mmCIF file of C-alpha atoms in Angstrom:
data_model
loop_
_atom_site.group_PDB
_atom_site.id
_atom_site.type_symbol
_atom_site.label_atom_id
_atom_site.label_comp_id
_atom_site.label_asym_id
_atom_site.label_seq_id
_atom_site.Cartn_x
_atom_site.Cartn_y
_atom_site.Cartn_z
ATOM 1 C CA UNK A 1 95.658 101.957 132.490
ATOM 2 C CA UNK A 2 98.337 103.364 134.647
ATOM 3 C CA UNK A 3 100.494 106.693 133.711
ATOM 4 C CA UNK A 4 103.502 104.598 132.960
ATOM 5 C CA UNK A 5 101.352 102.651 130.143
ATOM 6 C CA UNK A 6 100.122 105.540 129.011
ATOM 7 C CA UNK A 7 103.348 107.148 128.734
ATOM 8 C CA UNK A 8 104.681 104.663 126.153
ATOM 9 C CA UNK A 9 101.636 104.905 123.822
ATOM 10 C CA UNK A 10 102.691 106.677 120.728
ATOM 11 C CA UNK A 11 101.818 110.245 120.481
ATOM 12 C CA UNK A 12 98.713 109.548 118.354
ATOM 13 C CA UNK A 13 97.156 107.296 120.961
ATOM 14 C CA UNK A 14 97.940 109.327 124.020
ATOM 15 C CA UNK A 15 95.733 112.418 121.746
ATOM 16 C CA UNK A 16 93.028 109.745 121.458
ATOM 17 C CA UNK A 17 93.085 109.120 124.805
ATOM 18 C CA UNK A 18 93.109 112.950 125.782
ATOM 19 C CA UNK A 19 90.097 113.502 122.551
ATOM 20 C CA UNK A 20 93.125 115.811 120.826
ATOM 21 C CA UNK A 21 92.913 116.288 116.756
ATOM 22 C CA UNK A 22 96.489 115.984 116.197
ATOM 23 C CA UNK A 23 98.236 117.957 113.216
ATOM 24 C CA UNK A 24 101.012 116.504 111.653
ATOM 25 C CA UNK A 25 104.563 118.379 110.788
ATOM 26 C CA UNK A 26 104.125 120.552 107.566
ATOM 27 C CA UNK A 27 105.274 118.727 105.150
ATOM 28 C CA UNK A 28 104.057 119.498 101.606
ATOM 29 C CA UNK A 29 103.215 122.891 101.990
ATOM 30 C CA UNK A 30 99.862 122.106 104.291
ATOM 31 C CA UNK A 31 99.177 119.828 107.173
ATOM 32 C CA UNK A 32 96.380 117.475 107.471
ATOM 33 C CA UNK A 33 94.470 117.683 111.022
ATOM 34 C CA UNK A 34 93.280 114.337 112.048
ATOM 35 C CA UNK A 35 90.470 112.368 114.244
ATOM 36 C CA UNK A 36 91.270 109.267 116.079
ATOM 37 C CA UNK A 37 89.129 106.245 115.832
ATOM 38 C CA UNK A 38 89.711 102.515 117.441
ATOM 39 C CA UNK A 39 90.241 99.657 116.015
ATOM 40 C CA UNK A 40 86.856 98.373 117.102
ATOM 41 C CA UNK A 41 85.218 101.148 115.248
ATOM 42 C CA UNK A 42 87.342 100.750 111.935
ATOM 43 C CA UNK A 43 86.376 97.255 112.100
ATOM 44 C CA UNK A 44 82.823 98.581 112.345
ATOM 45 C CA UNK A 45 82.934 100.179 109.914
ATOM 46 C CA UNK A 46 84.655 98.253 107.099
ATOM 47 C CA UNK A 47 83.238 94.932 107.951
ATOM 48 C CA UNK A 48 80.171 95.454 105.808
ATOM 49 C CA UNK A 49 82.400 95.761 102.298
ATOM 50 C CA UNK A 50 84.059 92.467 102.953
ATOM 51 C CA UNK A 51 84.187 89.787 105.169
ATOM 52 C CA UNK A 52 87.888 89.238 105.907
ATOM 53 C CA UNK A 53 89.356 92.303 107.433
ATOM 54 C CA UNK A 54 93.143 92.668 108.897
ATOM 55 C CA UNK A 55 93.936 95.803 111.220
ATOM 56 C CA UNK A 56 97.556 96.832 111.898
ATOM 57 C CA UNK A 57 96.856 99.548 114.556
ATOM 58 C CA UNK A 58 95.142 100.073 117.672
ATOM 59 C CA UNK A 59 93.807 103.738 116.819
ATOM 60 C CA UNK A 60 93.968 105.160 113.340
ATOM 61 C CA UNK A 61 93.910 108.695 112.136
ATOM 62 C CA UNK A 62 91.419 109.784 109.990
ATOM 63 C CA UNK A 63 91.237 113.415 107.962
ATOM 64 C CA UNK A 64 88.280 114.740 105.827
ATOM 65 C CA UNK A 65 87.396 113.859 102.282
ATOM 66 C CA UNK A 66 88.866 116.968 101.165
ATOM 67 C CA UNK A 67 92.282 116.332 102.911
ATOM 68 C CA UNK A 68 92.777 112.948 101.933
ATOM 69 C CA UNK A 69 92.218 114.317 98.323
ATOM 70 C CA UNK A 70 94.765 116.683 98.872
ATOM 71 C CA UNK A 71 96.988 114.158 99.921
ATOM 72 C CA UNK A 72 96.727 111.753 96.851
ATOM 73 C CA UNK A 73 96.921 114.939 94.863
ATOM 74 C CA UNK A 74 100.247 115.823 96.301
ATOM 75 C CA UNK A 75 101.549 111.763 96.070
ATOM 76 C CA UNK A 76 103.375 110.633 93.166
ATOM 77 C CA UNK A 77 102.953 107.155 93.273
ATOM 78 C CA UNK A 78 100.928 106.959 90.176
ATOM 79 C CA UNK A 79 103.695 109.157 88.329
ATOM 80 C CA UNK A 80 106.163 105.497 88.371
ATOM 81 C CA UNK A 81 104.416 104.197 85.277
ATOM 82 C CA UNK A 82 103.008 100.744 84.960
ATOM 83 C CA UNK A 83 105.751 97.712 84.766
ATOM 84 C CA UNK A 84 104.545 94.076 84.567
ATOM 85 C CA UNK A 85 104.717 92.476 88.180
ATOM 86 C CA UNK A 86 106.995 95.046 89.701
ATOM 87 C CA UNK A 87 105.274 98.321 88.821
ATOM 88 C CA UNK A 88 101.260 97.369 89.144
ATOM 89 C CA UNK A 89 98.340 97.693 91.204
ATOM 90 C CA UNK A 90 99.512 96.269 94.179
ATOM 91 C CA UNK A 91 102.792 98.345 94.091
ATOM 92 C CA UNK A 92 100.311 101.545 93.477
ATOM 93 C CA UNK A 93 98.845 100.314 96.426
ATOM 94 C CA UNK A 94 101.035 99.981 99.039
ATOM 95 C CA UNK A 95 102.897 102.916 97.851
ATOM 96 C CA UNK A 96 99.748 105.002 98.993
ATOM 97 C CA UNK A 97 99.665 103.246 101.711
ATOM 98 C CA UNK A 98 103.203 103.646 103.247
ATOM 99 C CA UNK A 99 103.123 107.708 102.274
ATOM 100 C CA UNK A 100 99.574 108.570 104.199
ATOM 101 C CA UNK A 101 100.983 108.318 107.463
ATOM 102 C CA UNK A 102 104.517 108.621 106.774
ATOM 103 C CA UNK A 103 104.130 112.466 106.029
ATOM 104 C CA UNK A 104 100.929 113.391 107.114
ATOM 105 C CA UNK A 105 100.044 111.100 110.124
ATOM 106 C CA UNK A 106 96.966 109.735 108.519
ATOM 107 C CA UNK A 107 96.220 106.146 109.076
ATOM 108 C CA UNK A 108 93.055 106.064 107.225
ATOM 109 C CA UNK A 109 94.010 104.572 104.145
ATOM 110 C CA UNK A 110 94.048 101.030 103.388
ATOM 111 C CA UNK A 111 94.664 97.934 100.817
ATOM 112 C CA UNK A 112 92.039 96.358 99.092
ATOM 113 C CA UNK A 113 92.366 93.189 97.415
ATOM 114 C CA UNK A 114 90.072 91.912 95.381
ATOM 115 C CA UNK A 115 90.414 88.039 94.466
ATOM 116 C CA UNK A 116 87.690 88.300 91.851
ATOM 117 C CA UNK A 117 88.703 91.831 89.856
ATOM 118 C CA UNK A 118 92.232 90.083 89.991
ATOM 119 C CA UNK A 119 93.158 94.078 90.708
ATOM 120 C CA UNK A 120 94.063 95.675 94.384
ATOM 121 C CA UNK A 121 93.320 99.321 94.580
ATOM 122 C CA UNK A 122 92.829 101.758 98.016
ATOM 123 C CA UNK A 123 90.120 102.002 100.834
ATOM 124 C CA UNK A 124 90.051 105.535 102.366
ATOM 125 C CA UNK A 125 88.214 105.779 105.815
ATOM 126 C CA UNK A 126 87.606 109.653 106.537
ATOM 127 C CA UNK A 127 86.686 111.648 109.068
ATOM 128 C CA UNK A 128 82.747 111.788 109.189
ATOM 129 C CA UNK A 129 82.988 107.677 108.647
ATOM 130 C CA UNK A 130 82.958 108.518 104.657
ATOM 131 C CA UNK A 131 84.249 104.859 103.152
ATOM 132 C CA UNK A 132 85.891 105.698 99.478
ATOM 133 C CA UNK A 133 87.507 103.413 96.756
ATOM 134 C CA UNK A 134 90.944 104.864 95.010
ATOM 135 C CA UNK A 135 92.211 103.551 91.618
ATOM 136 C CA UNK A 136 96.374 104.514 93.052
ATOM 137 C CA UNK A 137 97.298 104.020 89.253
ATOM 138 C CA UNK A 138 94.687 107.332 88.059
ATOM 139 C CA UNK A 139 93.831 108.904 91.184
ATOM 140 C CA UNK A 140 89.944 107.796 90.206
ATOM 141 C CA UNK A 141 87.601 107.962 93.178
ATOM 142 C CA UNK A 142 84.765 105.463 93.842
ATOM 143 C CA UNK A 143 81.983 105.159 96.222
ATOM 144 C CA UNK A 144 83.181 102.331 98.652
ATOM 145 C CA UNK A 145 80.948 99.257 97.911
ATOM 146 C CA UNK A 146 81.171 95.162 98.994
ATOM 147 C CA UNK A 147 83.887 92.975 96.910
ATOM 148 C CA UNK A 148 83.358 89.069 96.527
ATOM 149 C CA UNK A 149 86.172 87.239 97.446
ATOM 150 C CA UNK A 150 89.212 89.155 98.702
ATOM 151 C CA UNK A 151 90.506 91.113 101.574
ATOM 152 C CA UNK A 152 90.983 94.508 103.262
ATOM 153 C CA UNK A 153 94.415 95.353 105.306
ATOM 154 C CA UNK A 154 93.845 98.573 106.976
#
């Protein structure tokens, strides 16, 4: 990879690539250190919860268990209320989704759609390769286990 190449990674890559932890602006009244993992190693270690699995980035930031607690703590995405088609489970979902790494950098969170529940909820991949389930509509954590027929965008 030359210096040029490298030089047009985001910042997030080019820390992976130096074996940084980046921290992420202050935003809520704490930042959220993170550790970078590849694609190949998300893939890794997702693949065994469901057989169809879509990435979106080349590295992804993980935090700990603790921080990404904190995080859905300080989101209000389950504060909307439930609304028929416009405000349920998949809008929890992607809500969660979109506000991880838009204020705090962290790319470990992911959808989970599960064809068989009828019902998509959150995968979490922390730091420490911890794999947890989050209901976005209660803030209920799970233990990450396989789903039937469905899919996981992370």
């Amino acid at each position: 990879m030359s210096l040029r190449s490298i030089q047009r990674l985001p910042a997030y890559a080019r820390a992976f690539l130096r074996g940084d932890l980046l921290i992420r602006q202050d935003v809520a009244g704490f930042t959220v250190p993170t550790q970078p993992v590849t694609r190949e190693r998300m893939i890794q270690l997702v693949q065994p919860l469901c057989s169809t699995i879509i990435t979106l980035d080349r590295v992804y930031s993980l935090c700990s268990v603790s921080d990404a607690r904190r995080i859905v703590a300080w989101d209000k995405t389950n504060a909307a209320g439930f609304r028929r088609e416009v405000g349920d489970c998949d809008d929890y979902v992607r809500g969660l989704f979109r506000n991880a790494p838009a204020y705090f950098g962290v790319t470990g969170f992911g959808l989970v759609i599960d064809y068989d529940a009828k019902h998509a909820f959150n995968i979490v991949v922390c730091a420490g390769e911890e794999l947890l389930y989050l209901e976005p509509q209660t803030d209920e954590w799970r233990s990450a286990a396989r789903i039937g027929w469905g899919a996981i965008i992370i």
